Structures are given as C-alpha cells and as structure tokens.
Amino acid sequence: MRSSVMLKFIVCVLLLGALPASRLIAQNLTLEGQTGGFLTPTAYVVYMEKGQFFSHPAIGVHFIDASAVIGKIETFSITEGFANRAEAGYTRSVHQFGDQPTTTATPLGLSNLWNYSGMNVFHGKVVALKDGQFGAWVPGIAIGGVIRTNDHFVSGAANKTLTGTDKSYTNGDVYVAVTKTWAKPPVPFLLNLGWKATNATIFGIGGQSTRFGGRFFGGLGIPLPLGHGIVAVPSAGFTQEPKTAVNLNTLLNAALYQCEAAHACNPASYPLMSAHLPTTLDYAVRVTQRDKPHFAFDIGVGQVAGNIGSIWVGNPYFPAVGPPIVTTPVNLQARSIVGMGLSYRY
C-alpha cells in the first residue's frame, strides 16, 4: 500500500467526526514486546486494576513476511506491569531464512546476511507522567529501554564474509515517548511522538549501526466503533533509521579493495559505495475491545527497505568488455511487506 493512499485514508477517517475513544490502541504489545503500536512504544504500560501492584501478564505474537530477501520473522513476547507505572518483559525473535540464493545476478547472496535463527530482546519502561494527570491536555511521558542480544544479522554476517569469523552483537535503545489520548469531540485520537538513542538499525534486524545516535518515532491512531464494544483502529507510524550498519559499507566495497590489492584498479577512478536505509513506516488496523481491552489483533503493511545502494562486483566479461569491476543494485525487496500481531492480557 502506497503511503499517499494511506494518508488519504487517514484524512477520510479524521472527517468522520466524534467517536468514542480510549487508550485501547496502546494496550497491544509491539514487535519487541512493549505496550504501544505495531512497532513503536507509547507512554502507557500494561493495564491493571487499581490497588494491584502486579498486572496479569500480557503475551504477544507477531509475524512479518519479508521472505524475498530478509526472511520471515516471528516474535513471542511476555510483559508484566507494575502498579500502572512500569513494565518489563522479554521477547524471543525467531527468524526463518530468506529466498534469495547467491547467483551471478545477486553475487552478494543478500539472504545470507540474515542466515541466523534470531535474537533475544529485553525491555523495560517507566511512566514519569500519566496522561491527563495535571489537566485534560497534559500528555503521558514514559522513559524506557531495549536490549537486544545475540544479534548476528547483517553486521555479524558481513563480518563472517569479510574475515571468516562469525560475530554477534548486543545493541539497544534508550527512549522517551510522549503520548496523548483525546476521547472528546470533534476528533478522538491517540497521538504518539518519541525520541530514542540507538545503536541498532531496523530494530536490530538491520544489524548494528555505526554509532549510537538519536532518532525520532511516532504514530497516529483513530478509533472506529464496530459494535458490541469492539473497535477498529486504523493507524500509521514511523521510525527513523540510522543510515547504515557496521561492516555493511565495507562489504559493498570489498570487490574494489580486492581489485586494488591485485593492482588491477585505480581506486581513485571508482566511488566508494555507501548504504542508505530509509525511515521505516507502518500502516496497520487494530481490532480490539473499547474498554479495558484483553485482546488486540493487528494487520498491516510495512515499508522497510528497497534499494539501499549498490555493490561493486567483479566483471565476468573483463577484459573483453568493460572495466574489471562493475556495480549492481542492492535491493532488500522489503519496501512493501505484510505483518500481523495478536496480543492477549489475562
């Protein structure tokens, strides 16, 4: 689904006027196990009744199909809330290999960059200011963090290709989320904006970023009643990504370095290649209960990464035709992928 079509759809939803709203969109578990949208955390935590310190656990399952290159990803999460002020949890991210083999047309064998079983994700969040605590327009503010371990994707795989040594990485995020639910006319909505410092690309799926840096994220959801206490929530979200990952640019230029070492190329005649990862976008519809939701089902489309740059490869027709090395595009074929998720709070 193109972003322009989705934006028109959201505008049409906004024109529907006053509809009952609650914090329902925030009660689902994200891909990494926090309460939030499909991908991004909000300033809310797992719900529990007043007077309780421990919540009933919330569990979540997500599935993303990017099998053309990256593969399929399933996540299994469990999250516990504390006094409506904090939460912590664990997610196991399970990976199934992509479909692209190493061929003459794809000498990099892009799926090899994700030829691993998955990684571990630990997360925690504390609400510093509750939504509406000091006035109707006061948003909620939460501070949280994510740690991912045993991440071999892209950076580790590239290190193995370049040096022969497999390597796993540990990366993480520290974030602040500001969230406001407006449940009154003329337009009920949930708006979420945040900033995170991270050293991971595409939630660790894209590997280890080259530095720890700041990125923005956010989302908007509009509740539509379906009857019998059930609502549908069309939503859109974004997450800025670091531009490249550790070892990725070196991998893109490996053939150039080899050509130079063999004294077959003058490196000054060839530009260095650099990957450019775009902002991750997600457009989803959530179906859940309006009040004190126990379940939520998401289905949507993600725009992750298509052509991220080019790689130098040896020219099989040299010296008869062309220079000793030529470029070929690096297309991850994940600019339009399908995802779904299911969460349940006991």
Short mmCIF file of C-alpha atoms in Angstrom, two decimals:
data_model
loop_
_atom_site.label_atom_id
_atom_site.label_comp_id
_atom_site.label_asym_id
_atom_site.label_seq_id
_atom_site.Cartn_x
_atom_site.Cartn_y
_atom_site.Cartn_z
CA MET A 1 0.00 0.00 0.00
CA ARG A 2 1.48 3.34 -1.02
CA SER A 3 1.95 6.00 1.63
CA SER A 4 -0.11 8.53 -0.36
CA VAL A 5 -3.10 6.17 -0.38
CA MET A 6 -2.82 5.59 3.34
CA LEU A 7 -2.56 9.31 4.08
CA LYS A 8 -5.77 9.93 2.10
CA PHE A 9 -7.43 7.15 4.06
CA ILE A 10 -6.42 8.69 7.38
CA VAL A 11 -7.73 12.08 6.28
CA CYS A 12 -11.08 10.48 5.45
CA VAL A 13 -11.16 8.88 8.89
CA LEU A 14 -10.49 12.24 10.54
CA LEU A 15 -13.52 13.66 8.78
CA LEU A 16 -15.81 11.10 10.43
CA GLY A 17 -16.05 13.33 13.50
CA ALA A 18 -16.70 12.46 17.14
CA LEU A 19 -16.29 8.83 18.06
CA PRO A 20 -15.69 7.28 21.49
CA ALA A 21 -12.03 6.67 22.23
CA SER A 22 -9.89 5.21 24.98
CA ARG A 23 -6.29 4.14 25.47
CA LEU A 24 -7.10 0.93 23.64
CA ILE A 25 -4.52 1.41 20.90
CA ALA A 26 -1.73 1.43 23.47
CA GLN A 27 -2.64 -1.83 25.19
CA ASN A 28 -1.24 -4.07 22.46
CA LEU A 29 2.34 -5.34 22.57
CA THR A 30 4.68 -4.10 19.87
CA LEU A 31 7.00 -6.23 17.76
CA GLU A 32 9.54 -6.01 20.61
CA GLY A 33 7.09 -6.60 23.46
CA GLN A 34 6.35 -3.13 24.87
CA THR A 35 2.84 -1.71 25.01
CA GLY A 36 2.32 0.54 22.01
CA GLY A 37 1.57 0.47 18.31
CA PHE A 38 2.72 -2.19 15.89
CA LEU A 39 6.36 -1.04 16.09
CA THR A 40 6.69 1.94 18.43
CA PRO A 41 6.23 2.14 22.23
CA THR A 42 3.83 4.58 23.88
CA ALA A 43 3.75 6.30 27.28
CA TYR A 44 1.40 3.64 28.68
CA VAL A 45 2.09 0.31 30.39
CA VAL A 46 0.22 -2.99 30.79
CA TYR A 47 -3.14 -2.18 32.37
CA MET A 48 -4.14 -3.42 35.83
CA GLU A 49 -6.96 -2.68 38.24
CA LYS A 50 -6.48 -0.02 40.92
CA GLY A 51 -4.94 -1.32 44.11
CA GLN A 52 -2.93 -4.00 42.33
CA PHE A 53 0.86 -3.88 42.12
CA PHE A 54 1.41 -6.74 39.67
CA SER A 55 -0.61 -6.99 36.49
CA HIS A 56 -1.79 -10.14 34.85
CA PRO A 57 0.86 -10.86 32.20
CA ALA A 58 0.32 -9.76 28.63
CA ILE A 59 1.50 -12.03 25.84
CA GLY A 60 2.00 -11.18 22.20
CA VAL A 61 2.82 -12.91 18.93
CA HIS A 62 3.88 -11.09 15.77
CA PHE A 63 4.59 -12.32 12.26
CA ILE A 64 6.32 -10.40 9.45
CA ASP A 65 6.79 -11.79 5.95
CA ALA A 66 9.81 -10.32 4.14
CA SER A 67 10.81 -13.67 2.66
CA ALA A 68 12.01 -12.38 -0.71
CA VAL A 69 15.37 -11.45 0.87
CA ILE A 70 15.27 -10.91 4.64
CA GLY A 71 13.07 -13.87 5.51
CA LYS A 72 10.15 -14.37 7.86
CA ILE A 73 10.20 -13.14 11.45
CA GLU A 74 8.05 -14.31 14.36
CA THR A 75 8.26 -12.76 17.82
CA PHE A 76 6.91 -14.20 21.06
CA SER A 77 6.60 -11.74 23.96
CA ILE A 78 5.58 -11.68 27.60
CA THR A 79 5.29 -8.43 29.56
CA GLU A 80 4.44 -7.73 33.21
CA GLY A 81 3.13 -4.40 34.53
CA PHE A 82 3.80 -2.84 37.93
CA ALA A 83 1.33 -0.50 39.69
CA ASN A 84 0.28 1.12 36.38
CA ARG A 85 3.66 2.88 36.43
CA ALA A 86 6.15 0.45 34.92
CA GLU A 87 6.52 -2.70 32.87
CA ALA A 88 9.24 -5.17 31.89
CA GLY A 89 9.35 -8.12 29.56
CA TYR A 90 11.14 -10.47 27.22
CA THR A 91 10.76 -11.23 23.53
CA ARG A 92 12.24 -14.07 21.53
CA SER A 93 12.62 -13.09 17.88
CA VAL A 94 12.64 -16.16 15.64
CA HIS A 95 13.91 -15.92 12.07
CA GLN A 96 13.29 -18.12 9.03
CA PHE A 97 15.70 -17.76 6.15
CA GLY A 98 15.02 -15.69 3.03
CA ASP A 99 14.63 -16.95 -0.51
CA GLN A 100 17.48 -15.24 -2.37
CA PRO A 101 20.48 -17.51 -3.07
CA THR A 102 23.93 -16.48 -4.28
CA THR A 103 23.81 -16.22 -8.08
CA THR A 104 25.54 -14.34 -10.86
CA ALA A 105 22.76 -11.74 -10.75
CA THR A 106 22.96 -11.46 -6.95
CA PRO A 107 26.63 -12.14 -6.11
CA LEU A 108 26.24 -10.85 -2.57
CA GLY A 109 23.64 -13.52 -1.78
CA LEU A 110 21.61 -10.99 0.22
CA SER A 111 19.66 -13.58 2.21
CA ASN A 112 22.97 -14.76 3.67
CA LEU A 113 23.03 -11.54 5.71
CA TRP A 114 20.07 -12.95 7.67
CA ASN A 115 21.10 -16.60 7.77
CA TYR A 116 20.58 -16.86 11.56
CA SER A 117 17.88 -18.22 13.84
CA GLY A 118 17.01 -14.99 15.70
CA MET A 119 17.87 -12.92 18.77
CA ASN A 120 16.74 -12.04 22.30
CA VAL A 121 15.03 -8.77 23.25
CA PHE A 122 14.65 -7.44 26.81
CA HIS A 123 12.67 -4.28 27.53
CA GLY A 124 11.51 -2.04 30.36
CA LYS A 125 9.52 1.18 30.72
CA VAL A 126 8.61 3.64 33.50
CA VAL A 127 5.80 6.21 33.27
CA ALA A 128 7.08 9.54 34.57
CA LEU A 129 3.83 11.43 33.94
CA LYS A 130 0.42 9.85 33.39
CA ASP A 131 -1.79 11.04 30.57
CA GLY A 132 -4.13 13.75 31.94
CA GLN A 133 -2.50 13.74 35.38
CA PHE A 134 -2.44 17.55 35.74
CA GLY A 135 -5.04 18.55 33.16
CA ALA A 136 -7.00 17.31 30.17
CA TRP A 137 -4.35 18.31 27.64
CA VAL A 138 -1.36 17.00 29.59
CA PRO A 139 0.20 14.04 27.74
CA GLY A 140 1.73 10.97 29.26
CA ILE A 141 5.51 10.71 29.33
CA ALA A 142 7.46 7.47 29.68
CA ILE A 143 11.14 6.56 29.68
CA GLY A 144 12.20 3.13 28.51
CA GLY A 145 14.94 0.95 27.17
CA VAL A 146 15.55 -2.10 24.98
CA ILE A 147 18.49 -4.52 24.93
CA ARG A 148 18.97 -6.99 22.07
CA THR A 149 21.45 -9.84 22.44
CA ASN A 150 22.88 -12.47 20.07
CA ASP A 151 22.20 -10.25 17.04
CA HIS A 152 24.10 -11.71 14.07
CA PHE A 153 22.03 -10.02 11.37
CA VAL A 154 23.84 -8.04 8.65
CA SER A 155 26.81 -6.78 10.71
CA GLY A 156 27.74 -10.22 12.06
CA ALA A 157 27.10 -11.91 8.73
CA ALA A 158 29.15 -9.29 6.88
CA ASN A 159 31.99 -9.77 9.38
CA LYS A 160 31.92 -13.51 8.62
CA THR A 161 32.06 -12.85 4.87
CA LEU A 162 34.91 -10.35 5.20
CA THR A 163 37.06 -12.08 7.83
CA GLY A 164 35.75 -15.63 8.12
CA THR A 165 34.87 -15.04 11.78
CA ASP A 166 31.26 -15.13 12.93
CA LYS A 167 30.30 -12.42 15.40
CA SER A 168 27.20 -11.49 17.38
CA TYR A 169 26.35 -8.02 18.63
CA THR A 170 24.48 -6.56 21.58
CA ASN A 171 22.64 -3.33 20.85
CA GLY A 172 19.90 -1.29 22.43
CA ASP A 173 17.72 1.79 22.68
CA VAL A 174 17.01 4.39 25.34
CA TYR A 175 13.82 6.31 24.55
CA VAL A 176 11.32 8.90 25.69
CA ALA A 177 7.71 8.57 24.50
CA VAL A 178 5.08 11.32 24.75
CA THR A 179 1.52 10.10 24.19
CA LYS A 180 -1.88 11.76 24.26
CA THR A 181 -5.28 10.12 24.01
CA TRP A 182 -8.09 12.57 23.25
CA ALA A 183 -11.51 10.99 23.80
CA LYS A 184 -13.69 14.04 23.15
CA PRO A 185 -15.23 15.76 20.10
CA PRO A 186 -14.61 16.80 17.46
CA VAL A 187 -11.92 14.21 16.63
CA PRO A 188 -10.90 11.48 19.08
CA PHE A 189 -7.38 10.20 18.53
CA LEU A 190 -4.22 8.79 20.04
CA LEU A 191 -1.05 10.65 19.10
CA ASN A 192 2.40 9.35 19.98
CA LEU A 193 5.78 11.03 19.48
CA GLY A 194 9.15 9.96 20.78
CA TRP A 195 12.92 10.11 20.55
CA LYS A 196 15.38 7.30 21.03
CA ALA A 197 19.13 6.95 21.20
CA THR A 198 20.03 3.69 19.47
CA ASN A 199 22.90 1.72 18.01
CA ALA A 200 20.67 -0.66 16.05
CA THR A 201 19.26 -0.46 12.54
CA ILE A 202 15.67 -1.60 11.87
CA PHE A 203 15.23 -2.82 15.47
CA GLY A 204 18.39 -4.94 15.24
CA ILE A 205 17.08 -6.78 12.17
CA GLY A 206 19.26 -4.49 10.05
CA GLY A 207 22.31 -5.06 12.26
CA GLN A 208 24.47 -2.82 14.42
CA SER A 209 24.56 0.87 13.48
CA THR A 210 27.94 2.54 13.12
CA ARG A 211 27.32 4.82 16.10
CA PHE A 212 24.94 5.47 18.99
CA GLY A 213 22.69 8.27 17.75
CA GLY A 214 19.28 9.89 18.16
CA ARG A 215 16.23 9.08 16.04
CA PHE A 216 12.56 10.15 16.15
CA PHE A 217 9.49 7.90 16.06
CA GLY A 218 5.75 8.42 16.27
CA GLY A 219 2.27 7.37 15.24
CA LEU A 220 -1.40 8.32 14.99
CA GLY A 221 -4.48 6.16 15.58
CA ILE A 222 -8.20 6.88 15.13
CA PRO A 223 -10.81 4.57 16.76
CA LEU A 224 -13.88 3.48 14.77
CA PRO A 225 -16.69 1.62 16.62
CA LEU A 226 -17.75 -1.75 15.18
CA GLY A 227 -20.43 -2.52 17.79
CA HIS A 228 -20.67 -4.82 20.82
CA GLY A 229 -17.76 -2.98 22.47
CA ILE A 230 -15.36 -3.77 19.61
CA VAL A 231 -13.45 -1.07 17.74
CA ALA A 232 -11.16 -0.90 14.72
CA VAL A 233 -8.21 1.48 14.93
CA PRO A 234 -6.54 2.45 11.65
CA SER A 235 -3.10 3.81 12.45
CA ALA A 236 0.16 4.91 10.88
CA GLY A 237 3.62 5.04 12.43
CA PHE A 238 7.21 5.89 11.56
CA THR A 239 10.69 5.21 12.93
CA GLN A 240 13.78 6.98 11.67
CA GLU A 241 16.69 4.62 10.99
CA PRO A 242 20.49 5.01 11.09
CA LYS A 243 21.77 5.24 7.52
CA THR A 244 23.93 2.13 7.54
CA ALA A 245 25.22 -0.77 9.63
CA VAL A 246 28.63 -1.90 10.88
CA ASN A 247 30.60 -3.75 8.15
CA LEU A 248 27.92 -3.13 5.52
CA ASN A 249 29.74 -0.38 3.61
CA THR A 250 32.97 -2.41 3.73
CA LEU A 251 31.10 -5.35 2.22
CA LEU A 252 29.69 -3.17 -0.56
CA ASN A 253 33.23 -2.09 -1.47
CA ALA A 254 35.02 -5.43 -0.91
CA ALA A 255 35.47 -6.11 -4.64
CA LEU A 256 37.02 -2.67 -5.09
CA TYR A 257 39.53 -3.32 -2.30
CA GLN A 258 40.37 -6.71 -3.80
CA CYS A 259 40.81 -5.19 -7.24
CA GLU A 260 43.11 -2.54 -5.79
CA ALA A 261 45.15 -5.15 -3.90
CA ALA A 262 45.63 -7.07 -7.16
CA HIS A 263 46.83 -3.83 -8.84
CA ALA A 264 44.03 -4.18 -11.39
CA CYS A 265 42.19 -0.98 -10.38
CA ASN A 266 42.98 2.58 -9.53
CA PRO A 267 40.66 3.24 -6.56
CA ALA A 268 40.60 6.95 -7.36
CA SER A 269 38.62 6.08 -10.50
CA TYR A 270 35.83 4.37 -8.56
CA PRO A 271 33.49 5.99 -5.98
CA LEU A 272 33.05 4.30 -2.62
CA MET A 273 29.63 2.75 -2.07
CA SER A 274 27.55 3.55 0.99
CA ALA A 275 24.22 2.09 2.11
CA HIS A 276 21.27 4.38 2.88
CA LEU A 277 18.45 2.90 4.97
CA PRO A 278 15.14 4.80 4.75
CA THR A 279 12.68 5.64 7.53
CA THR A 280 10.58 2.61 8.50
CA LEU A 281 6.83 3.17 8.04
CA ASP A 282 3.92 1.02 9.16
CA TYR A 283 0.22 1.25 8.33
CA ALA A 284 -1.99 -1.06 10.37
CA VAL A 285 -5.53 -1.67 11.54
CA ARG A 286 -6.07 -2.86 15.10
CA VAL A 287 -9.23 -4.64 16.24
CA THR A 288 -9.74 -4.70 19.99
CA GLN A 289 -12.15 -4.06 22.87
CA ARG A 290 -13.07 -0.46 23.61
CA ASP A 291 -12.82 -0.61 27.42
CA LYS A 292 -10.14 -2.40 29.44
CA PRO A 293 -9.11 -4.49 26.43
CA HIS A 294 -7.93 -8.04 26.93
CA PHE A 295 -7.11 -8.79 23.30
CA ALA A 296 -5.90 -6.95 20.23
CA PHE A 297 -5.33 -8.07 16.66
CA ASP A 298 -3.21 -6.09 14.20
CA ILE A 299 -2.75 -6.48 10.48
CA GLY A 300 -0.89 -4.06 8.27
CA VAL A 301 1.71 -3.16 5.71
CA GLY A 302 5.26 -2.08 6.46
CA GLN A 303 7.60 -0.05 4.29
CA VAL A 304 11.10 -1.01 5.37
CA ALA A 305 13.83 -1.00 2.73
CA GLY A 306 14.04 -1.46 -1.02
CA ASN A 307 17.13 -0.43 -2.96
CA ILE A 308 19.62 0.71 -0.31
CA GLY A 309 22.55 1.36 -2.65
CA SER A 310 24.95 -0.56 -4.91
CA ILE A 311 27.78 -3.05 -4.52
CA TRP A 312 31.00 -3.44 -6.51
CA VAL A 313 31.32 -6.90 -8.12
CA GLY A 314 33.83 -8.47 -10.44
CA ASN A 315 33.02 -8.14 -14.15
CA PRO A 316 32.92 -11.65 -15.67
CA TYR A 317 33.35 -10.15 -19.17
CA PHE A 318 36.57 -8.31 -18.37
CA PRO A 319 38.88 -7.66 -20.20
CA ALA A 320 36.87 -8.28 -23.37
CA VAL A 321 34.07 -5.92 -22.31
CA GLY A 322 34.11 -3.21 -19.67
CA PRO A 323 36.20 -2.50 -16.56
CA PRO A 324 37.32 -5.18 -14.06
CA ILE A 325 34.55 -4.30 -11.59
CA VAL A 326 31.02 -3.02 -12.09
CA THR A 327 28.11 -2.08 -9.80
CA THR A 328 24.85 -3.86 -9.18
CA PRO A 329 21.92 -2.65 -7.03
CA VAL A 330 21.36 -3.95 -3.50
CA ASN A 331 17.59 -4.40 -3.24
CA LEU A 332 16.22 -5.86 0.01
CA GLN A 333 12.73 -6.16 -1.54
CA ALA A 334 11.12 -5.14 1.75
CA ARG A 335 9.56 -1.83 0.73
CA SER A 336 6.11 -3.38 1.00
CA ILE A 337 5.75 -6.28 3.45
CA VAL A 338 2.83 -7.75 5.37
CA GLY A 339 2.75 -8.12 9.14
CA MET A 340 0.24 -9.17 11.78
CA GLY A 341 0.15 -9.42 15.54
CA LEU A 342 -2.01 -10.80 18.32
CA SER A 343 -1.86 -9.75 21.98
CA TYR A 344 -3.76 -11.04 24.99
CA ARG A 345 -3.82 -9.75 28.57
CA TYR A 346 -5.02 -12.26 31.17
#
